[in-house]
Amino acid sequence: MPGTDINRYILNERAIEQDPEGYLLELPPWSITRGRELAAEEHIEMTDEHWDVVCFLRERFMREGQAKSGRQVVQLLEERYGGKGGRRHLYALFPNGPVTQGSRIAGLPLPAYTTDPHFGSSE
């Protein structure tokens, strides 16, 4: 990696998980089984509709990387699921926020500003 300071990695173990700009180098291992475990922690009983959202979030992340904000992800979700009821449908699937809960179940880091109450996070 150009411009990487090896001393930063030696002094800060967490830096190994991120590049110098703070982007994750590697996602933690994830599988359908792990997704079910994460969903259970979120008190979500997964249906095909839930899995569709989770897979969409993972595919978008793999293709485009971390979103700049939770709002950006909400807009993408609303575009994709507008025909099924949009935001209302998404919140029926993920009551504590489609971005927050969906990303957690998908094993993805939360986008910036996702702890905003408008995204259904209680943090």
XYZ file of N, CA, C and O in Angstrom:
492
model
N 0.854 -1.178 0.000
C 0.000 0.000 0.000
C 0.898 1.239 0.000
O 1.697 1.409 0.914
N 0.741 2.086 -0.986
C 1.555 3.297 -1.002
C 1.202 4.207 0.167
O 0.041 4.367 0.527
N 2.211 4.763 0.770
C 1.997 5.732 1.838
C 1.675 5.118 3.181
O 1.381 5.817 4.134
N 1.710 3.787 3.287
C 1.402 3.141 4.555
C 2.602 3.259 5.484
O 3.724 2.986 5.110
N 2.353 3.649 6.708
C 3.404 3.781 7.711
C 3.381 2.527 8.579
O 2.459 2.318 9.360
N 4.392 1.667 8.431
C 4.431 0.407 9.161
C 4.421 0.631 10.666
O 3.883 -0.175 11.415
N 5.002 1.738 11.130
C 4.998 2.016 12.564
C 3.581 2.176 13.098
O 3.288 1.828 14.235
N 2.714 2.709 12.277
C 1.309 2.858 12.693
C 0.712 1.487 13.009
O -0.009 1.322 13.972
N 1.026 0.490 12.191
C 0.497 -0.850 12.409
C 1.142 -1.519 13.618
O 0.492 -2.250 14.350
N 2.406 -1.263 13.844
C 3.102 -1.850 14.985
C 2.561 -1.268 16.284
O 2.349 -1.987 17.258
N 2.308 0.029 16.303
C 1.860 0.701 17.518
C 0.361 0.571 17.768
O -0.103 0.768 18.874
N -0.397 0.273 16.748
C -1.854 0.233 16.872
C -2.377 -1.042 16.221
O -2.556 -1.096 15.012
N -2.678 -2.052 17.023
C -3.134 -3.324 16.492
C -4.411 -3.187 15.670
O -4.607 -3.884 14.692
N -5.314 -2.289 16.076
C -6.570 -2.106 15.332
C -6.335 -1.612 13.926
O -7.137 -1.858 13.037
N -5.228 -0.927 13.695
C -4.946 -0.383 12.366
C -4.820 -1.487 11.332
O -5.042 -1.254 10.154
N -4.505 -2.687 11.760
C -4.383 -3.800 10.819
C -5.722 -4.067 10.152
O -5.781 -4.470 9.008
N -6.796 -3.792 10.838
C -8.119 -4.036 10.300
C -8.560 -2.968 9.310
O -9.548 -3.131 8.631
N -7.837 -1.846 9.247
C -8.235 -0.732 8.396
C -7.039 -0.222 7.606
O -5.905 -0.351 8.032
N -7.336 0.380 6.462
C -6.257 1.016 5.715
C -5.999 2.401 6.319
O -6.698 2.815 7.247
N -4.995 3.130 5.826
C -4.678 4.437 6.421
C -5.827 5.438 6.413
O -5.874 6.351 7.221
N -6.789 5.274 5.501
C -7.931 6.188 5.449
C -9.070 5.719 6.348
O -10.107 6.360 6.429
N -8.915 4.571 7.002
C -9.935 4.084 7.920
C -10.910 3.097 7.327
O -11.852 2.666 7.985
N -10.720 2.686 6.070
C -11.609 1.718 5.462
C -11.196 0.307 5.855
O -10.003 0.003 5.946
N -12.175 -0.556 6.078
C -11.872 -1.929 6.455
C -11.140 -2.632 5.326
O -11.513 -2.508 4.158
N -10.106 -3.367 5.685
C -9.391 -4.157 4.693
C -10.112 -5.475 4.442
O -10.071 -6.022 3.353
N -10.760 -5.984 5.466
C -11.392 -7.289 5.358
C -12.586 -7.341 6.291
O -12.518 -6.882 7.424
N -13.669 -7.901 5.819
C -14.838 -8.076 6.671
C -14.661 -9.324 7.516
O -13.998 -10.267 7.101
N -15.270 -9.345 8.700
C -15.212 -10.570 9.494
C -15.925 -11.693 8.746
O -16.791 -11.434 7.909
N -15.588 -12.946 9.049
C -16.259 -14.069 8.374
C -17.773 -13.974 8.557
O -18.257 -13.609 9.620
N -18.500 -14.325 7.501
C -19.960 -14.263 7.547
C -20.503 -15.417 6.730
O -19.935 -15.804 5.704
N -21.615 -15.961 7.155
C -22.317 -17.016 6.436
C -23.799 -16.880 6.771
O -24.172 -16.092 7.647
N -24.614 -17.659 6.100
C -26.051 -17.656 6.403
C -26.257 -18.041 7.872
O -27.074 -17.440 8.573
N -25.484 -19.007 8.335
C -25.584 -19.423 9.734
C -25.257 -18.264 10.661
O -25.972 -18.002 11.630
N -24.178 -17.536 10.349
C -23.805 -16.375 11.166
C -24.898 -15.308 11.068
O -25.237 -14.664 12.061
N -25.482 -15.125 9.889
C -26.577 -14.177 9.720
C -27.767 -14.529 10.592
O -28.386 -13.658 11.199
N -28.077 -15.827 10.675
C -29.180 -16.269 11.550
C -28.878 -15.957 13.015
O -29.763 -15.540 13.764
N -27.627 -16.199 13.423
C -27.231 -15.906 14.807
C -27.369 -14.410 15.107
O -27.885 -14.021 16.156
N -26.894 -13.580 14.168
C -26.980 -12.128 14.350
C -28.434 -11.671 14.366
O -28.812 -10.794 15.141
N -29.264 -12.295 13.515
C -30.695 -11.958 13.493
C -31.351 -12.313 14.823
O -32.165 -11.551 15.343
N -30.985 -13.460 15.383
C -31.542 -13.861 16.674
C -31.164 -12.851 17.755
O -31.991 -12.513 18.605
N -29.931 -12.344 17.703
C -29.504 -11.320 18.658
C -30.332 -10.044 18.501
O -30.549 -9.313 19.458
N -30.794 -9.776 17.281
C -31.614 -8.600 16.992
C -33.108 -8.891 17.172
O -33.944 -8.031 16.917
N -33.442 -10.127 17.561
C -34.834 -10.562 17.742
C -35.622 -10.477 16.432
O -36.785 -10.062 16.410
N -34.964 -10.867 15.346
C -35.588 -10.874 14.020
C -35.692 -12.320 13.549
O -34.704 -13.050 13.528
N -36.901 -12.733 13.182
C -37.094 -14.045 12.575
C -37.010 -13.859 11.057
O -37.883 -13.224 10.447
N -35.973 -14.390 10.481
C -35.663 -14.119 9.075
C -36.621 -14.837 8.125
O -36.924 -16.015 8.294
N -37.083 -14.070 7.127
C -37.895 -14.596 6.036
C -37.114 -14.364 4.740
O -36.049 -13.740 4.744
N -37.666 -14.823 3.627
C -37.016 -14.568 2.337
C -36.862 -13.065 2.083
O -35.867 -12.627 1.507
N -37.849 -12.274 2.514
C -37.767 -10.814 2.323
C -36.611 -10.219 3.124
O -35.902 -9.348 2.644
N -36.424 -10.691 4.357
C -35.298 -10.235 5.169
C -33.974 -10.570 4.473
O -33.086 -9.725 4.373
N -33.865 -11.832 4.008
C -32.625 -12.256 3.362
C -32.359 -11.450 2.095
O -31.204 -11.152 1.781
N -33.415 -11.082 1.387
C -33.237 -10.279 0.180
C -32.582 -8.935 0.521
O -31.653 -8.499 -0.156
N -33.051 -8.304 1.587
C -32.473 -7.024 2.015
C -31.034 -7.219 2.469
O -30.135 -6.462 2.078
N -30.785 -8.244 3.274
C -29.434 -8.509 3.774
C -28.477 -8.767 2.608
O -27.375 -8.209 2.561
N -28.907 -9.582 1.649
C -28.049 -9.863 0.485
C -27.820 -8.607 -0.343
O -26.703 -8.376 -0.833
N -28.849 -7.789 -0.491
C -28.688 -6.527 -1.215
C -27.643 -5.646 -0.530
O -26.769 -5.081 -1.182
N -27.725 -5.539 0.800
C -26.760 -4.722 1.550
C -25.340 -5.260 1.377
O -24.397 -4.491 1.164
N -25.169 -6.570 1.455
C -23.838 -7.158 1.293
C -23.307 -6.952 -0.119
O -22.148 -6.597 -0.304
N -24.149 -7.168 -1.119
C -23.718 -7.000 -2.508
C -23.346 -5.548 -2.788
O -22.344 -5.276 -3.459
N -24.152 -4.605 -2.274
C -23.842 -3.196 -2.467
C -22.509 -2.848 -1.816
O -21.691 -2.165 -2.384
N -22.290 -3.363 -0.606
C -21.037 -3.092 0.102
C -19.844 -3.659 -0.659
O -18.817 -2.991 -0.822
N -19.966 -4.893 -1.143
C -18.864 -5.527 -1.872
C -18.555 -4.778 -3.172
O -17.407 -4.660 -3.562
N -19.604 -4.278 -3.805
C -19.453 -3.580 -5.085
C -18.936 -2.154 -4.908
O -18.077 -1.704 -5.664
N -19.445 -1.445 -3.894
C -19.172 -0.011 -3.774
C -18.402 0.386 -2.521
O -18.012 1.538 -2.390
N -18.246 -0.533 -1.571
C -17.568 -0.194 -0.327
C -18.508 0.504 0.647
O -19.722 0.559 0.444
N -17.925 1.046 1.682
C -18.701 1.695 2.739
C -19.448 2.921 2.203
O -18.880 3.731 1.482
N -20.713 3.014 2.541
C -21.516 4.182 2.155
C -21.064 5.386 2.976
O -20.590 5.247 4.098
N -21.241 6.566 2.408
C -20.853 7.792 3.113
C -21.755 8.092 4.292
O -21.361 8.767 5.224
N -23.000 7.594 4.222
C -23.937 7.852 5.322
C -25.057 6.818 5.306
O -25.319 6.181 4.289
N -25.715 6.700 6.444
C -26.883 5.840 6.529
C -27.988 6.324 5.605
O -28.725 5.529 5.021
N -28.104 7.626 5.449
C -29.130 8.206 4.578
C -28.977 7.706 3.134
O -29.958 7.400 2.460
N -27.740 7.602 2.690
C -27.476 7.112 1.330
C -27.991 5.675 1.181
O -28.617 5.339 0.174
N -27.774 4.850 2.178
C -28.221 3.457 2.126
C -29.747 3.390 2.180
O -30.365 2.614 1.453
N -30.364 4.211 3.018
C -31.829 4.250 3.094
C -32.411 4.605 1.724
O -33.373 3.980 1.270
N -31.834 5.573 1.048
C -32.329 5.962 -0.267
C -32.221 4.806 -1.264
O -33.154 4.556 -2.039
N -31.112 4.086 -1.234
C -30.951 2.933 -2.116
C -31.980 1.846 -1.802
O -32.570 1.257 -2.707
N -32.199 1.602 -0.511
C -33.191 0.608 -0.106
C -34.595 1.028 -0.534
O -35.376 0.205 -1.024
N -34.909 2.307 -0.369
C -36.244 2.784 -0.765
C -36.452 2.672 -2.269
O -37.546 2.351 -2.723
N -35.399 2.937 -3.042
C -35.508 2.786 -4.501
C -35.780 1.323 -4.855
O -36.647 1.017 -5.665
N -35.031 0.441 -4.237
C -35.154 -0.985 -4.565
C -36.482 -1.572 -4.092
O -37.078 -2.403 -4.770
N -36.958 -1.173 -2.921
C -38.141 -1.783 -2.335
C -39.358 -0.868 -2.363
O -40.338 -1.119 -1.661
N -39.326 0.168 -3.173
C -40.447 1.106 -3.278
C -41.732 0.428 -3.696
O -42.812 0.757 -3.197
N -41.645 -0.544 -4.583
C -42.826 -1.257 -5.059
C -43.456 -2.161 -4.019
O -44.591 -2.596 -4.155
N -42.713 -2.449 -2.963
C -43.226 -3.307 -1.891
C -43.690 -2.503 -0.688
O -44.021 -3.058 0.341
N -43.658 -1.186 -0.800
C -44.093 -0.354 0.309
C -42.991 0.537 0.853
O -43.207 1.251 1.822
N -41.807 0.490 0.235
C -40.726 1.401 0.602
C -40.334 1.346 2.061
O -40.151 0.277 2.645
N -40.204 2.521 2.645
C -39.718 2.652 4.022
C -40.614 1.896 5.008
O -40.126 1.244 5.922
N -41.908 1.975 4.832
C -42.839 1.288 5.741
C -42.581 -0.220 5.732
O -42.521 -0.868 6.773
N -42.406 -0.772 4.545
C -42.111 -2.205 4.406
C -40.782 -2.557 5.065
O -40.674 -3.557 5.782
N -39.778 -1.721 4.840
C -38.449 -1.969 5.404
C -38.471 -1.945 6.931
O -37.829 -2.766 7.586
N -39.220 -0.998 7.493
C -39.320 -0.930 8.954
C -40.178 -2.057 9.525
O -40.005 -2.442 10.677
N -41.097 -2.596 8.722
C -41.845 -3.773 9.172
C -40.894 -4.976 9.279
O -41.023 -5.796 10.192
N -39.934 -5.045 8.373
C -38.951 -6.131 8.411
C -37.917 -5.925 9.517
O -37.538 -6.878 10.203
N -37.449 -4.698 9.647
C -36.387 -4.350 10.594
C -36.858 -3.186 11.466
O -36.561 -2.030 11.173
N -37.607 -3.466 12.538
C -38.219 -2.420 13.350
C -37.246 -1.404 13.954
O -37.624 -0.264 14.196
N -36.019 -1.812 14.194
C -35.039 -0.871 14.748
C -34.178 -0.235 13.664
O -33.116 0.297 13.958
N -34.666 -0.276 12.443
C -33.997 0.405 11.344
C -33.426 -0.542 10.316
O -32.635 -1.419 10.650
N -33.827 -0.383 9.059
C -33.332 -1.274 8.015
C -31.826 -1.157 7.791
O -31.171 -2.148 7.499
N -31.271 0.019 7.967
C -29.827 0.168 7.798
C -29.105 -0.408 9.007
O -28.179 -1.205 8.877
N -29.545 -0.029 10.193
C -28.884 -0.472 11.417
C -28.988 -1.981 11.587
O -27.976 -2.679 11.655
N -30.198 -2.497 11.657
C -30.364 -3.936 11.865
C -29.942 -4.735 10.639
O -29.314 -5.782 10.780
N -30.285 -4.255 9.466
C -29.901 -4.964 8.247
C -28.396 -5.101 8.120
O -27.883 -6.175 7.789
N -27.669 -4.020 8.397
C -26.202 -4.060 8.313
C -25.612 -4.989 9.365
O -24.673 -5.732 9.086
N -26.154 -4.940 10.565
C -25.640 -5.819 11.626
C -25.827 -7.284 11.247
O -24.917 -8.095 11.394
N -27.008 -7.632 10.770
C -27.278 -9.018 10.378
C -26.426 -9.417 9.187
O -25.966 -10.555 9.090
N -26.166 -8.471 8.297
C -25.331 -8.729 7.113
C -23.848 -8.796 7.457
O -23.022 -9.103 6.603
N -23.511 -8.515 8.719
C -22.113 -8.557 9.125
C -21.295 -7.404 8.586
O -20.084 -7.512 8.409
N -21.963 -6.279 8.340
C -21.301 -5.110 7.761
C -21.127 -4.014 8.813
O -21.942 -3.894 9.722
N -20.097 -3.203 8.646
C -19.965 -2.057 9.543
C -21.093 -1.061 9.265
O -21.555 -0.946 8.131
N -21.531 -0.374 10.291
C -22.595 0.612 10.116
C -22.043 1.838 9.394
O -20.954 2.316 9.724
N -22.796 2.350 8.416
C -22.359 3.580 7.752
C -22.352 4.754 8.736
O -23.032 4.716 9.764
N -21.623 5.782 8.392
C -21.576 6.994 9.210
C -22.984 7.531 9.424
O -23.849 7.411 8.561
N -23.199 8.109 10.582
C -24.453 8.751 10.967
C -25.621 7.774 11.107
O -26.759 8.177 11.158
N -25.349 6.479 11.186
C -26.417 5.494 11.319
C -27.021 5.500 12.704
O -28.121 5.015 12.902
N -26.340 6.056 13.684
C -26.913 6.096 15.022
C -27.939 7.212 15.166
O -28.525 7.380 16.212
N -28.185 7.950 14.080
C -29.244 8.947 14.061
C -30.572 8.209 14.291
O -30.829 7.201 13.679
N -31.437 8.718 15.176
C -32.700 8.022 15.467
C -33.569 7.788 14.231
O -34.387 6.887 14.227
N -33.385 8.548 13.179
C -34.169 8.358 11.973
C -33.858 7.024 11.295
O -34.583 6.568 10.444
N -32.742 6.402 11.676
C -32.373 5.117 11.114
C -32.720 3.990 12.053
O -32.358 2.869 11.852
N -33.404 4.301 13.133
C -33.913 3.282 14.025
C -32.909 2.745 15.016
O -33.117 1.696 15.587
N -31.848 3.450 15.264
C -30.884 2.978 16.244
C -31.189 3.591 17.597
O -31.589 4.737 17.692
N -31.001 2.819 18.639
C -31.237 3.339 19.973
C -29.927 3.709 20.664
O -29.900 3.982 21.830
N -28.837 3.685 19.908
C -27.543 4.004 20.496
C -27.337 5.490 20.605
O -27.824 6.281 19.903
